[in-house]
Amino acid sequence: FKPCCMQKNKEVLSIIHNLQNVWNGSPWFGKPVKELLNSTPESIAFNKPSNAAYSAIEIVYHLHAWASFCLHRVAKDIDKGLITTEAANWPAVNPSTHNWQQAINVLEKVQQDLITLLATKDDNFLDETVDFRKYNFRFLLNGLAQHNIYHAGQIAYLQKL
């Protein structure tokens, strides 16, 4: 048992809680991302409201790309850099080779892997500069939660069309 004032990962635990809450908790904004995705029928996952817009499944793979970027940066994995993320950022999605549940599963796995890795970090880590960026891990990880919320709103909108 460590008294709260001795805890060296209080802020990291807060970020983990926020990421988990956005993914599968009771967020202030409405349905958590996982519930939203699971309530989206595969029959509409590939639909685009226009040629300029993205489908729900494209958004999920985009979310996966940036969660993977965060995971690889936290892991200090230099082999999976910015070029890898940019190549996966908005991948071409084909209904004959991709399926909706698989997309949700890979996104959930990277979210879980990131949270597991974050749980090994202390708060000093948050002040380190992220590879390929000019900001720190605090900004990156809080931004990931915001990014997930932003795109969840887009998927919620696509559900209603």
PDB file of C-alpha atoms in Angstrom:
ATOM      1  CA  PHE A   1       0.000   0.000   0.000  1.00  0.00           C
ATOM      2  CA  LYS A   2       1.309   3.421  -0.979  1.00  0.00           C
ATOM      3  CA  PRO A   3      -0.191   6.601   0.463  1.00  0.00           C
ATOM      4  CA  CYS A   4      -1.640   8.823  -2.268  1.00  0.00           C
ATOM      5  CA  CYS A   5       1.025  11.480  -1.784  1.00  0.00           C
ATOM      6  CA  MET A   6       3.740   8.879  -2.520  1.00  0.00           C
ATOM      7  CA  GLN A   7       2.103   7.561  -5.673  1.00  0.00           C
ATOM      8  CA  LYS A   8       4.335   8.246  -8.687  1.00  0.00           C
ATOM      9  CA  ASN A   9       1.799   7.502 -11.412  1.00  0.00           C
ATOM     10  CA  LYS A  10      -1.302   9.388 -10.291  1.00  0.00           C
ATOM     11  CA  GLU A  11      -1.562  11.403 -13.515  1.00  0.00           C
ATOM     12  CA  VAL A  12      -0.843   8.361 -15.700  1.00  0.00           C
ATOM     13  CA  LEU A  13      -3.645   6.509 -13.894  1.00  0.00           C
ATOM     14  CA  SER A  14      -5.942   9.467 -14.562  1.00  0.00           C
ATOM     15  CA  ILE A  15      -5.104   9.350 -18.278  1.00  0.00           C
ATOM     16  CA  ILE A  16      -5.688   5.573 -18.301  1.00  0.00           C
ATOM     17  CA  HIS A  17      -9.053   6.108 -16.619  1.00  0.00           C
ATOM     18  CA  ASN A  18      -9.970   8.739 -19.212  1.00  0.00           C
ATOM     19  CA  LEU A  19      -8.988   6.484 -22.139  1.00  0.00           C
ATOM     20  CA  GLN A  20     -10.914   3.566 -20.648  1.00  0.00           C
ATOM     21  CA  ASN A  21     -13.932   5.729 -19.918  1.00  0.00           C
ATOM     22  CA  VAL A  22     -14.056   7.024 -23.487  1.00  0.00           C
ATOM     23  CA  TRP A  23     -13.655   3.472 -24.834  1.00  0.00           C
ATOM     24  CA  ASN A  24     -15.900   1.427 -22.578  1.00  0.00           C
ATOM     25  CA  GLY A  25     -17.049   3.429 -19.566  1.00  0.00           C
ATOM     26  CA  SER A  26     -19.695   6.004 -18.761  1.00  0.00           C
ATOM     27  CA  PRO A  27     -18.427   9.146 -20.481  1.00  0.00           C
ATOM     28  CA  TRP A  28     -20.131  12.489 -20.079  1.00  0.00           C
ATOM     29  CA  PHE A  29     -20.697  12.874 -23.840  1.00  0.00           C
ATOM     30  CA  GLY A  30     -22.922   9.786 -24.320  1.00  0.00           C
ATOM     31  CA  LYS A  31     -22.222   6.256 -25.503  1.00  0.00           C
ATOM     32  CA  PRO A  32     -18.637   5.072 -25.112  1.00  0.00           C
ATOM     33  CA  VAL A  33     -16.834   4.341 -28.374  1.00  0.00           C
ATOM     34  CA  LYS A  34     -17.011   0.546 -28.062  1.00  0.00           C
ATOM     35  CA  GLU A  35     -20.767   0.593 -27.446  1.00  0.00           C
ATOM     36  CA  LEU A  36     -21.244   2.981 -30.355  1.00  0.00           C
ATOM     37  CA  LEU A  37     -19.248   0.724 -32.677  1.00  0.00           C
ATOM     38  CA  ASN A  38     -21.022  -2.417 -31.511  1.00  0.00           C
ATOM     39  CA  SER A  39     -24.395  -0.747 -32.138  1.00  0.00           C
ATOM     40  CA  THR A  40     -23.415   0.153 -35.709  1.00  0.00           C
ATOM     41  CA  PRO A  41     -24.724  -2.496 -38.105  1.00  0.00           C
ATOM     42  CA  GLU A  42     -22.138  -3.914 -40.479  1.00  0.00           C
ATOM     43  CA  SER A  43     -24.637  -3.209 -43.255  1.00  0.00           C
ATOM     44  CA  ILE A  44     -23.913   0.524 -42.911  1.00  0.00           C
ATOM     45  CA  ALA A  45     -20.243   0.364 -41.865  1.00  0.00           C
ATOM     46  CA  PHE A  46     -19.038   0.835 -45.444  1.00  0.00           C
ATOM     47  CA  ASN A  47     -21.543   3.567 -46.407  1.00  0.00           C
ATOM     48  CA  LYS A  48     -20.292   7.070 -47.177  1.00  0.00           C
ATOM     49  CA  PRO A  49     -22.621  10.067 -47.137  1.00  0.00           C
ATOM     50  CA  SER A  50     -20.613  11.521 -50.049  1.00  0.00           C
ATOM     51  CA  ASN A  51     -17.439  10.873 -52.002  1.00  0.00           C
ATOM     52  CA  ALA A  52     -15.630  13.382 -49.798  1.00  0.00           C
ATOM     53  CA  ALA A  53     -16.610  11.679 -46.531  1.00  0.00           C
ATOM     54  CA  TYR A  54     -15.316   8.588 -44.757  1.00  0.00           C
ATOM     55  CA  SER A  55     -17.239   5.457 -43.886  1.00  0.00           C
ATOM     56  CA  ALA A  56     -17.494   4.180 -40.306  1.00  0.00           C
ATOM     57  CA  ILE A  57     -15.031   1.374 -41.027  1.00  0.00           C
ATOM     58  CA  GLU A  58     -12.512   3.810 -42.508  1.00  0.00           C
ATOM     59  CA  ILE A  59     -12.833   5.914 -39.359  1.00  0.00           C
ATOM     60  CA  VAL A  60     -12.219   2.842 -37.175  1.00  0.00           C
ATOM     61  CA  TYR A  61      -9.031   2.018 -39.074  1.00  0.00           C
ATOM     62  CA  HIS A  62      -7.993   5.662 -38.767  1.00  0.00           C
ATOM     63  CA  LEU A  63      -8.558   5.459 -34.996  1.00  0.00           C
ATOM     64  CA  HIS A  64      -6.482   2.279 -34.988  1.00  0.00           C
ATOM     65  CA  ALA A  65      -3.621   3.995 -36.856  1.00  0.00           C
ATOM     66  CA  TRP A  66      -3.320   6.761 -34.270  1.00  0.00           C
ATOM     67  CA  ALA A  67      -3.796   4.491 -31.251  1.00  0.00           C
ATOM     68  CA  SER A  68      -0.997   2.372 -32.761  1.00  0.00           C
ATOM     69  CA  PHE A  69       1.128   5.485 -33.174  1.00  0.00           C
ATOM     70  CA  CYS A  70       0.638   6.244 -29.467  1.00  0.00           C
ATOM     71  CA  LEU A  71       1.417   2.656 -28.489  1.00  0.00           C
ATOM     72  CA  HIS A  72       4.617   2.586 -30.541  1.00  0.00           C
ATOM     73  CA  ARG A  73       5.738   5.970 -29.241  1.00  0.00           C
ATOM     74  CA  VAL A  74       5.137   4.955 -25.608  1.00  0.00           C
ATOM     75  CA  ALA A  75       6.989   1.680 -26.286  1.00  0.00           C
ATOM     76  CA  LYS A  76       9.868   3.618 -27.891  1.00  0.00           C
ATOM     77  CA  ASP A  77       9.531   1.347 -30.923  1.00  0.00           C
ATOM     78  CA  ILE A  78      11.682   3.111 -33.495  1.00  0.00           C
ATOM     79  CA  ASP A  79      10.806   0.564 -36.203  1.00  0.00           C
ATOM     80  CA  LYS A  80       7.177   1.752 -36.181  1.00  0.00           C
ATOM     81  CA  GLY A  81       7.561   5.431 -36.803  1.00  0.00           C
ATOM     82  CA  LEU A  82       5.569   8.207 -38.354  1.00  0.00           C
ATOM     83  CA  ILE A  83       5.836   6.793 -41.887  1.00  0.00           C
ATOM     84  CA  THR A  84       4.168   3.563 -40.726  1.00  0.00           C
ATOM     85  CA  THR A  85       1.339   5.552 -39.153  1.00  0.00           C
ATOM     86  CA  GLU A  86       0.856   7.822 -42.131  1.00  0.00           C
ATOM     87  CA  ALA A  87       0.671   4.793 -44.442  1.00  0.00           C
ATOM     88  CA  ALA A  88      -2.109   3.315 -42.266  1.00  0.00           C
ATOM     89  CA  ASN A  89      -3.836   6.628 -41.534  1.00  0.00           C
ATOM     90  CA  TRP A  90      -6.751   6.355 -43.988  1.00  0.00           C
ATOM     91  CA  PRO A  91      -6.292   2.923 -45.559  1.00  0.00           C
ATOM     92  CA  ALA A  92      -8.303   1.687 -48.502  1.00  0.00           C
ATOM     93  CA  VAL A  93     -11.029  -0.532 -47.083  1.00  0.00           C
ATOM     94  CA  ASN A  94     -12.628  -3.208 -49.207  1.00  0.00           C
ATOM     95  CA  PRO A  95     -15.830  -5.017 -48.128  1.00  0.00           C
ATOM     96  CA  SER A  96     -14.552  -8.254 -49.662  1.00  0.00           C
ATOM     97  CA  THR A  97     -11.382  -8.286 -47.509  1.00  0.00           C
ATOM     98  CA  HIS A  98     -12.369  -6.301 -44.404  1.00  0.00           C
ATOM     99  CA  ASN A  99     -15.195  -6.851 -41.976  1.00  0.00           C
ATOM    100  CA  TRP A 100     -16.701  -4.626 -39.341  1.00  0.00           C
ATOM    101  CA  GLN A 101     -16.176  -6.854 -36.293  1.00  0.00           C
ATOM    102  CA  GLN A 102     -12.539  -7.431 -37.240  1.00  0.00           C
ATOM    103  CA  ALA A 103     -12.025  -3.658 -37.428  1.00  0.00           C
ATOM    104  CA  ILE A 104     -13.543  -3.195 -33.958  1.00  0.00           C
ATOM    105  CA  ASN A 105     -11.411  -6.038 -32.582  1.00  0.00           C
ATOM    106  CA  VAL A 106      -8.091  -4.636 -33.837  1.00  0.00           C
ATOM    107  CA  LEU A 107      -8.970  -1.216 -32.451  1.00  0.00           C
ATOM    108  CA  GLU A 108      -9.885  -2.700 -29.082  1.00  0.00           C
ATOM    109  CA  LYS A 109      -6.651  -4.713 -28.963  1.00  0.00           C
ATOM    110  CA  VAL A 110      -4.433  -1.693 -29.564  1.00  0.00           C
ATOM    111  CA  GLN A 111      -6.395   0.270 -26.948  1.00  0.00           C
ATOM    112  CA  GLN A 112      -5.851  -2.521 -24.407  1.00  0.00           C
ATOM    113  CA  ASP A 113      -2.160  -2.873 -25.295  1.00  0.00           C
ATOM    114  CA  LEU A 114      -1.647   0.864 -24.849  1.00  0.00           C
ATOM    115  CA  ILE A 115      -3.368   0.893 -21.456  1.00  0.00           C
ATOM    116  CA  THR A 116      -1.345  -2.125 -20.304  1.00  0.00           C
ATOM    117  CA  LEU A 117       1.887  -0.384 -21.289  1.00  0.00           C
ATOM    118  CA  LEU A 118       0.849   2.930 -19.753  1.00  0.00           C
ATOM    119  CA  ALA A 119       0.212   1.188 -16.431  1.00  0.00           C
ATOM    120  CA  THR A 120       3.981   0.521 -16.223  1.00  0.00           C
ATOM    121  CA  LYS A 121       4.863   4.219 -16.495  1.00  0.00           C
ATOM    122  CA  ASP A 122       5.246   6.913 -13.866  1.00  0.00           C
ATOM    123  CA  ASP A 123       4.219  10.535 -14.179  1.00  0.00           C
ATOM    124  CA  ASN A 124       7.722  11.731 -15.149  1.00  0.00           C
ATOM    125  CA  PHE A 125       7.269   9.912 -18.453  1.00  0.00           C
ATOM    126  CA  LEU A 126       4.460  12.329 -19.375  1.00  0.00           C
ATOM    127  CA  ASP A 127       6.940  15.211 -19.631  1.00  0.00           C
ATOM    128  CA  GLU A 128       9.132  13.426 -22.196  1.00  0.00           C
ATOM    129  CA  THR A 129       8.969  14.620 -25.791  1.00  0.00           C
ATOM    130  CA  VAL A 130       7.259  12.250 -28.215  1.00  0.00           C
ATOM    131  CA  ASP A 131       9.407  10.957 -31.081  1.00  0.00           C
ATOM    132  CA  PHE A 132       8.573  12.708 -34.377  1.00  0.00           C
ATOM    133  CA  ARG A 133       6.710  15.480 -32.509  1.00  0.00           C
ATOM    134  CA  LYS A 134       7.427  18.691 -30.590  1.00  0.00           C
ATOM    135  CA  TYR A 135       5.089  17.918 -27.705  1.00  0.00           C
ATOM    136  CA  ASN A 136       5.080  15.626 -24.701  1.00  0.00           C
ATOM    137  CA  PHE A 137       3.280  12.389 -23.883  1.00  0.00           C
ATOM    138  CA  ARG A 138       0.732  14.196 -21.698  1.00  0.00           C
ATOM    139  CA  PHE A 139      -0.440  16.146 -24.739  1.00  0.00           C
ATOM    140  CA  LEU A 140      -0.372  13.070 -26.995  1.00  0.00           C
ATOM    141  CA  LEU A 141      -2.370  10.800 -24.691  1.00  0.00           C
ATOM    142  CA  ASN A 142      -4.961  13.396 -23.742  1.00  0.00           C
ATOM    143  CA  GLY A 143      -5.215  14.162 -27.448  1.00  0.00           C
ATOM    144  CA  LEU A 144      -5.864  10.497 -28.224  1.00  0.00           C
ATOM    145  CA  ALA A 145      -8.923  10.528 -25.960  1.00  0.00           C
ATOM    146  CA  GLN A 146     -10.157  13.723 -27.656  1.00  0.00           C
ATOM    147  CA  HIS A 147      -9.490  12.207 -31.082  1.00  0.00           C
ATOM    148  CA  ASN A 148     -11.547   9.141 -30.213  1.00  0.00           C
ATOM    149  CA  ILE A 149     -14.451  11.308 -29.029  1.00  0.00           C
ATOM    150  CA  TYR A 150     -14.324  13.467 -32.161  1.00  0.00           C
ATOM    151  CA  HIS A 151     -14.521  10.490 -34.496  1.00  0.00           C
ATOM    152  CA  ALA A 152     -17.135   8.740 -32.351  1.00  0.00           C
ATOM    153  CA  GLY A 153     -19.347  11.740 -33.083  1.00  0.00           C
ATOM    154  CA  GLN A 154     -18.829  11.185 -36.801  1.00  0.00           C
ATOM    155  CA  ILE A 155     -19.776   7.519 -36.499  1.00  0.00           C
ATOM    156  CA  ALA A 156     -22.864   8.423 -34.451  1.00  0.00           C
ATOM    157  CA  TYR A 157     -23.852  10.799 -37.239  1.00  0.00           C
ATOM    158  CA  LEU A 158     -23.333   8.095 -39.882  1.00  0.00           C
ATOM    159  CA  GLN A 159     -25.611   5.773 -37.890  1.00  0.00           C
ATOM    160  CA  LYS A 160     -28.414   8.319 -38.151  1.00  0.00           C
ATOM    161  CA  LEU A 161     -28.184   8.814 -41.915  1.00  0.00           C
TER     162      LEU A 161
END
